[in-house]
Amino acid sequence: MLLLYILMASLATTSADFYRDAEINWGDGRGKIIEGGRALTLSLDQYSGSGFQSKNEYLFGRFDMQLKLVPGNSAGTVTTFFLSSQGAGHDEIDFEFLGNATGEPYTVHTNVYAQGKGNKEQQFQLWFDPTATFHTYSIVWNQQRIIFMVDNIPMRVFNNYESIGIPFPKNEPMRVYCSLWNADDWATQGGRVKTDWTKAPFVASYRNFNINGCVSGCGSQSTDSFNTQAWQTQGLDANGRNRLRWVQQKHMVYNYCNDKPRFPQGFSEECKRSRF
């Protein structure tokens, strides 16, 4: 019984409270927790952006965040929601939202780093206006795979292929980080469209920051109650695979697994295993 209590205590299930779960870690007042802790805004001007991080580190979990992105001409800006550890050999799981000129779709940039190595980019154009209202962006991270989701629709799956020598993030606890910053040297059309500072300050809004994860590591225990956390083994059923196929066929605009000029020596081995 004591063992079960310890196992369950290592699992953190939280509902949105930015005061409890997050801290603004840069921006000199440009990040603000509002609505009694239920929401948070980040702003960017010509002098600085802003950002916040989770108070806890997690080793596996499901991480949900609702975002309303910078409206209007957001070219040059990058809004982020990602997980990361620290150090040269860090792990990282990225959602980055690349701003664009008014009327053009936002580009969602995803990437996975393991042991300091990335180069696993996939990019998508959203099929809705992410500035008009809040949408939910989710990262499911377990020992088998990483699933990127938008409004519970799978956008990308990165499977654990350690068996064929592909590093997978599984040993380093990571914090949640979110930020709004200027990257007009590359973010919009490869840097051809620059940030229009007459539109500043740019503001992105966050709410419903929900984490269901392991603060100290989930371990390899087999206790039934411990394994009731669905995200620990979450994959895609037939409907999920169909939705993933739709997103990847209709809305993907870049896939590292198809970029022969960038990888003339050949694609990474996991590209040969992926169906999408």
Tab-separated table of C-alpha atoms in Angstrom:
chain	number	residue	atom	x	y	z
A	1	MET	CA	0.000	0.000	0.000
A	2	LEU	CA	2.814	2.381	0.857
A	3	LEU	CA	4.489	1.605	-2.504
A	4	LEU	CA	1.259	2.413	-4.356
A	5	TYR	CA	0.941	5.720	-2.488
A	6	ILE	CA	4.497	6.681	-3.454
A	7	LEU	CA	3.866	5.777	-7.087
A	8	MET	CA	0.683	7.811	-7.271
A	9	ALA	CA	2.313	10.768	-5.542
A	10	SER	CA	4.876	10.980	-8.321
A	11	LEU	CA	2.075	11.631	-10.818
A	12	ALA	CA	0.989	15.273	-11.036
A	13	THR	CA	-2.429	16.075	-12.474
A	14	THR	CA	-3.084	19.798	-12.472
A	15	SER	CA	-5.702	22.179	-13.773
A	16	ALA	CA	-4.988	25.704	-14.865
A	17	ASP	CA	-3.392	27.950	-12.261
A	18	PHE	CA	-0.458	29.959	-13.551
A	19	TYR	CA	0.355	31.305	-10.102
A	20	ARG	CA	0.756	27.739	-8.810
A	21	ASP	CA	2.345	26.036	-11.802
A	22	ALA	CA	4.389	28.666	-13.667
A	23	GLU	CA	6.744	31.564	-13.209
A	24	ILE	CA	7.534	34.396	-15.606
A	25	ASN	CA	11.268	34.078	-16.143
A	26	TRP	CA	12.076	36.909	-18.524
A	27	GLY	CA	10.652	40.016	-20.171
A	28	ASP	CA	10.899	42.757	-17.529
A	29	GLY	CA	7.174	43.011	-16.889
A	30	ARG	CA	6.009	42.065	-20.395
A	31	GLY	CA	4.540	38.807	-19.150
A	32	LYS	CA	1.432	39.092	-16.968
A	33	ILE	CA	-0.645	36.535	-15.080
A	34	ILE	CA	-4.276	37.615	-15.219
A	35	GLU	CA	-7.793	36.480	-14.325
A	36	GLY	CA	-6.739	35.227	-10.919
A	37	GLY	CA	-4.175	32.825	-12.367
A	38	ARG	CA	-6.397	31.355	-15.065
A	39	ALA	CA	-4.647	33.113	-17.955
A	40	LEU	CA	-1.343	34.693	-18.922
A	41	THR	CA	-0.279	37.134	-21.636
A	42	LEU	CA	3.139	37.614	-23.195
A	43	SER	CA	4.110	40.709	-25.137
A	44	LEU	CA	6.872	41.696	-27.521
A	45	ASP	CA	8.161	45.126	-28.485
A	46	GLN	CA	11.313	46.352	-30.195
A	47	TYR	CA	13.242	46.094	-26.948
A	48	SER	CA	12.328	42.649	-25.642
A	49	GLY	CA	10.027	39.683	-25.753
A	50	SER	CA	8.886	37.665	-22.737
A	51	GLY	CA	8.455	34.146	-21.483
A	52	PHE	CA	7.512	31.812	-18.652
A	53	GLN	CA	8.349	28.310	-17.481
A	54	SER	CA	6.757	25.602	-15.366
A	55	LYS	CA	7.873	25.393	-11.760
A	56	ASN	CA	8.245	21.605	-11.964
A	57	GLU	CA	10.217	19.350	-14.254
A	58	TYR	CA	8.519	16.300	-15.761
A	59	LEU	CA	9.686	12.984	-17.144
A	60	PHE	CA	6.811	11.976	-19.443
A	61	GLY	CA	3.274	13.281	-19.403
A	62	ARG	CA	0.501	15.011	-21.288
A	63	PHE	CA	0.804	18.775	-21.565
A	64	ASP	CA	-2.123	20.892	-22.787
A	65	MET	CA	-2.138	24.631	-23.407
A	66	GLN	CA	-4.728	26.892	-24.961
A	67	LEU	CA	-3.228	29.704	-27.046
A	68	LYS	CA	-4.577	32.672	-28.930
A	69	LEU	CA	-1.784	33.825	-31.207
A	70	VAL	CA	-0.652	37.326	-32.173
A	71	PRO	CA	-3.351	38.860	-34.430
A	72	GLY	CA	-2.921	40.947	-37.547
A	73	ASN	CA	0.513	41.378	-39.070
A	74	SER	CA	2.571	39.023	-36.897
A	75	ALA	CA	5.438	38.615	-39.392
A	76	GLY	CA	8.802	38.063	-37.739
A	77	THR	CA	7.361	36.944	-34.402
A	78	VAL	CA	7.624	33.479	-32.877
A	79	THR	CA	5.246	32.241	-30.191
A	80	THR	CA	6.293	29.018	-28.462
A	81	PHE	CA	5.065	26.153	-26.305
A	82	PHE	CA	7.724	23.502	-25.724
A	83	LEU	CA	9.429	21.131	-23.314
A	84	SER	CA	13.164	21.266	-22.710
A	85	SER	CA	15.909	20.082	-20.407
A	86	GLN	CA	19.159	22.013	-20.049
A	87	GLY	CA	22.760	21.587	-21.165
A	88	ALA	CA	24.612	20.737	-24.356
A	89	GLY	CA	23.030	17.286	-24.602
A	90	HIS	CA	19.532	18.542	-23.864
A	91	ASP	CA	16.220	17.042	-24.939
A	92	GLU	CA	13.455	19.210	-26.392
A	93	ILE	CA	9.950	18.865	-27.876
A	94	ASP	CA	8.843	21.978	-29.778
A	95	PHE	CA	5.730	23.766	-30.878
A	96	GLU	CA	6.754	27.076	-32.491
A	97	PHE	CA	4.223	29.332	-34.209
A	98	LEU	CA	5.778	31.450	-36.946
A	99	GLY	CA	3.978	34.717	-37.563
A	100	ASN	CA	2.974	35.915	-40.980
A	101	ALA	CA	1.531	38.876	-42.829
A	102	THR	CA	-2.162	39.660	-42.355
A	103	GLY	CA	-4.397	37.147	-44.109
A	104	GLU	CA	-1.722	34.502	-44.560
A	105	PRO	CA	-1.798	31.288	-42.497
A	106	TYR	CA	0.337	30.731	-39.438
A	107	THR	CA	3.062	28.116	-39.822
A	108	VAL	CA	3.468	25.609	-36.996
A	109	HIS	CA	7.074	24.448	-36.653
A	110	THR	CA	7.631	21.181	-34.747
A	111	ASN	CA	10.922	19.578	-33.784
A	112	VAL	CA	12.329	16.921	-31.470
A	113	TYR	CA	15.785	17.015	-29.878
A	114	ALA	CA	17.350	14.039	-28.134
A	115	GLN	CA	20.799	14.143	-26.529
A	116	GLY	CA	21.363	17.566	-28.085
A	117	LYS	CA	20.558	16.461	-31.641
A	118	GLY	CA	17.582	17.865	-33.550
A	119	ASN	CA	17.078	18.241	-37.305
A	120	LYS	CA	13.670	16.536	-37.069
A	121	GLU	CA	11.559	19.451	-38.302
A	122	GLN	CA	8.072	19.194	-39.695
A	123	GLN	CA	6.007	22.285	-40.494
A	124	PHE	CA	2.275	22.737	-41.031
A	125	GLN	CA	-0.083	25.542	-41.954
A	126	LEU	CA	-3.081	25.756	-39.654
A	127	TRP	CA	-6.522	25.205	-41.178
A	128	PHE	CA	-8.174	27.841	-38.972
A	129	ASP	CA	-7.483	31.350	-37.719
A	130	PRO	CA	-5.484	30.825	-34.491
A	131	THR	CA	-5.823	34.499	-33.573
A	132	ALA	CA	-9.632	34.661	-33.468
A	133	THR	CA	-10.120	32.446	-30.428
A	134	PHE	CA	-8.263	29.990	-28.207
A	135	HIS	CA	-7.237	26.571	-29.514
A	136	THR	CA	-5.729	23.685	-27.569
A	137	TYR	CA	-2.205	22.485	-28.381
A	138	SER	CA	-1.051	19.251	-26.748
A	139	ILE	CA	2.115	17.236	-26.357
A	140	VAL	CA	1.788	13.596	-25.296
A	141	TRP	CA	5.177	12.211	-24.299
A	142	ASN	CA	5.548	8.612	-23.180
A	143	GLN	CA	8.201	5.954	-23.522
A	144	GLN	CA	6.861	4.737	-26.872
A	145	ARG	CA	6.188	7.975	-28.768
A	146	ILE	CA	5.596	11.709	-28.843
A	147	ILE	CA	2.274	12.960	-30.231
A	148	PHE	CA	1.695	16.584	-31.258
A	149	MET	CA	-2.006	17.507	-31.304
A	150	VAL	CA	-4.146	20.526	-32.155
A	151	ASP	CA	-7.666	20.527	-30.699
A	152	ASN	CA	-7.095	16.828	-30.034
A	153	ILE	CA	-6.345	16.184	-33.724
A	154	PRO	CA	-2.954	14.472	-34.137
A	155	MET	CA	-0.586	16.511	-36.277
A	156	ARG	CA	2.611	14.521	-35.858
A	157	VAL	CA	3.878	11.331	-34.214
A	158	PHE	CA	7.557	10.766	-33.413
A	159	ASN	CA	8.073	7.144	-32.429
A	160	ASN	CA	10.777	5.683	-30.203
A	161	TYR	CA	13.220	3.985	-32.578
A	162	GLU	CA	16.083	3.461	-30.166
A	163	SER	CA	16.169	-0.129	-31.372
A	164	ILE	CA	17.666	1.109	-34.667
A	165	GLY	CA	19.955	3.678	-33.072
A	166	ILE	CA	17.750	6.797	-33.140
A	167	PRO	CA	18.003	8.795	-29.883
A	168	PHE	CA	14.702	9.372	-28.071
A	169	PRO	CA	14.107	11.779	-25.166
A	170	LYS	CA	13.449	9.578	-22.154
A	171	ASN	CA	16.118	10.169	-19.506
A	172	GLU	CA	16.100	13.904	-18.774
A	173	PRO	CA	13.212	15.641	-16.978
A	174	MET	CA	11.987	18.700	-18.850
A	175	ARG	CA	10.222	21.920	-17.955
A	176	VAL	CA	7.463	23.511	-19.975
A	177	TYR	CA	8.540	26.794	-21.573
A	178	CYS	CA	6.517	29.394	-23.458
A	179	SER	CA	7.737	32.594	-25.032
A	180	LEU	CA	7.081	35.365	-27.537
A	181	TRP	CA	10.130	36.779	-29.279
A	182	ASN	CA	11.423	38.368	-32.469
A	183	ALA	CA	13.060	36.129	-35.085
A	184	ASP	CA	12.611	38.132	-38.253
A	185	ASP	CA	15.953	36.891	-39.567
A	186	TRP	CA	14.286	33.533	-40.358
A	187	ALA	CA	10.722	33.144	-39.048
A	188	THR	CA	8.627	34.505	-41.919
A	189	GLN	CA	9.372	33.377	-45.452
A	190	GLY	CA	12.970	32.631	-44.514
A	191	GLY	CA	13.524	36.135	-43.169
A	192	ARG	CA	12.342	37.959	-46.289
A	193	VAL	CA	9.445	39.563	-44.373
A	194	LYS	CA	10.539	41.598	-41.362
A	195	THR	CA	8.767	42.604	-38.168
A	196	ASP	CA	6.706	45.792	-38.481
A	197	TRP	CA	7.442	47.500	-35.168
A	198	THR	CA	4.704	50.065	-35.751
A	199	LYS	CA	2.315	47.219	-34.835
A	200	ALA	CA	3.990	46.631	-31.445
A	201	PRO	CA	3.351	45.592	-28.798
A	202	PHE	CA	2.507	42.122	-30.086
A	203	VAL	CA	0.524	40.016	-27.608
A	204	ALA	CA	-0.073	36.249	-27.338
A	205	SER	CA	-2.501	34.819	-24.781
A	206	TYR	CA	-2.317	31.543	-22.864
A	207	ARG	CA	-4.880	29.784	-20.670
A	208	ASN	CA	-5.933	26.325	-19.428
A	209	PHE	CA	-2.378	25.167	-18.739
A	210	ASN	CA	-3.005	21.538	-17.801
A	211	ILE	CA	-0.339	18.980	-16.957
A	212	ASN	CA	-0.846	15.286	-16.284
A	213	GLY	CA	2.691	14.000	-15.837
A	214	CYS	CA	5.410	12.441	-13.760
A	215	VAL	CA	7.302	14.958	-11.642
A	216	SER	CA	10.026	12.535	-10.596
A	217	GLY	CA	9.803	9.927	-13.322
A	218	CYS	CA	7.192	7.239	-13.881
A	219	GLY	CA	9.551	4.300	-13.516
A	220	SER	CA	8.707	0.858	-14.857
A	221	GLN	CA	6.211	-0.232	-12.203
A	222	SER	CA	3.313	-2.441	-13.251
A	223	THR	CA	0.756	-1.556	-10.548
A	224	ASP	CA	-2.690	-1.425	-12.175
A	225	SER	CA	-3.732	1.819	-10.464
A	226	PHE	CA	-0.454	3.435	-11.488
A	227	ASN	CA	-1.065	2.533	-15.118
A	228	THR	CA	-4.549	4.104	-15.319
A	229	GLN	CA	-2.940	7.252	-16.767
A	230	ALA	CA	-3.994	6.895	-20.410
A	231	TRP	CA	-1.197	9.050	-21.801
A	232	GLN	CA	1.421	6.567	-20.567
A	233	THR	CA	0.580	4.175	-23.403
A	234	GLN	CA	-1.347	6.517	-25.689
A	235	GLY	CA	-1.080	5.876	-29.396
A	236	LEU	CA	-3.444	6.384	-32.325
A	237	ASP	CA	-6.520	4.325	-33.098
A	238	ALA	CA	-7.935	4.031	-36.628
A	239	ASN	CA	-9.722	7.380	-36.366
A	240	GLY	CA	-6.580	9.034	-35.060
A	241	ARG	CA	-4.506	7.601	-37.904
A	242	ASN	CA	-7.037	8.890	-40.430
A	243	ARG	CA	-6.908	12.357	-38.898
A	244	LEU	CA	-3.116	12.305	-38.882
A	245	ARG	CA	-3.106	11.298	-42.535
A	246	TRP	CA	-5.459	14.187	-43.372
A	247	VAL	CA	-3.281	16.753	-41.586
A	248	GLN	CA	-0.058	15.487	-43.091
A	249	GLN	CA	-1.414	15.219	-46.637
A	250	LYS	CA	-3.346	18.501	-46.679
A	251	HIS	CA	-1.478	20.838	-44.333
A	252	MET	CA	2.176	19.782	-44.094
A	253	VAL	CA	4.486	22.255	-45.823
A	254	TYR	CA	7.874	20.856	-44.786
A	255	ASN	CA	9.147	17.419	-43.797
A	256	TYR	CA	12.819	16.762	-43.049
A	257	CYS	CA	12.312	13.239	-44.342
A	258	ASN	CA	11.759	14.630	-47.864
A	259	ASP	CA	14.515	17.267	-47.964
A	260	LYS	CA	17.161	15.662	-50.164
A	261	PRO	CA	19.236	18.847	-50.707
A	262	ARG	CA	19.577	19.251	-46.951
A	263	PHE	CA	20.461	15.611	-46.333
A	264	PRO	CA	22.415	14.496	-49.428
A	265	GLN	CA	24.021	11.698	-47.419
A	266	GLY	CA	20.603	10.103	-46.945
A	267	PHE	CA	17.687	10.395	-44.579
A	268	SER	CA	17.668	9.372	-40.940
A	269	GLU	CA	16.623	5.762	-40.397
A	270	GLU	CA	13.294	6.636	-38.771
A	271	CYS	CA	12.182	8.249	-42.051
A	272	LYS	CA	12.139	4.775	-43.618
A	273	ARG	CA	9.833	3.500	-40.856
A	274	SER	CA	7.311	6.344	-40.862
A	275	ARG	CA	4.131	5.971	-42.897
A	276	PHE	CA	3.445	9.695	-43.005
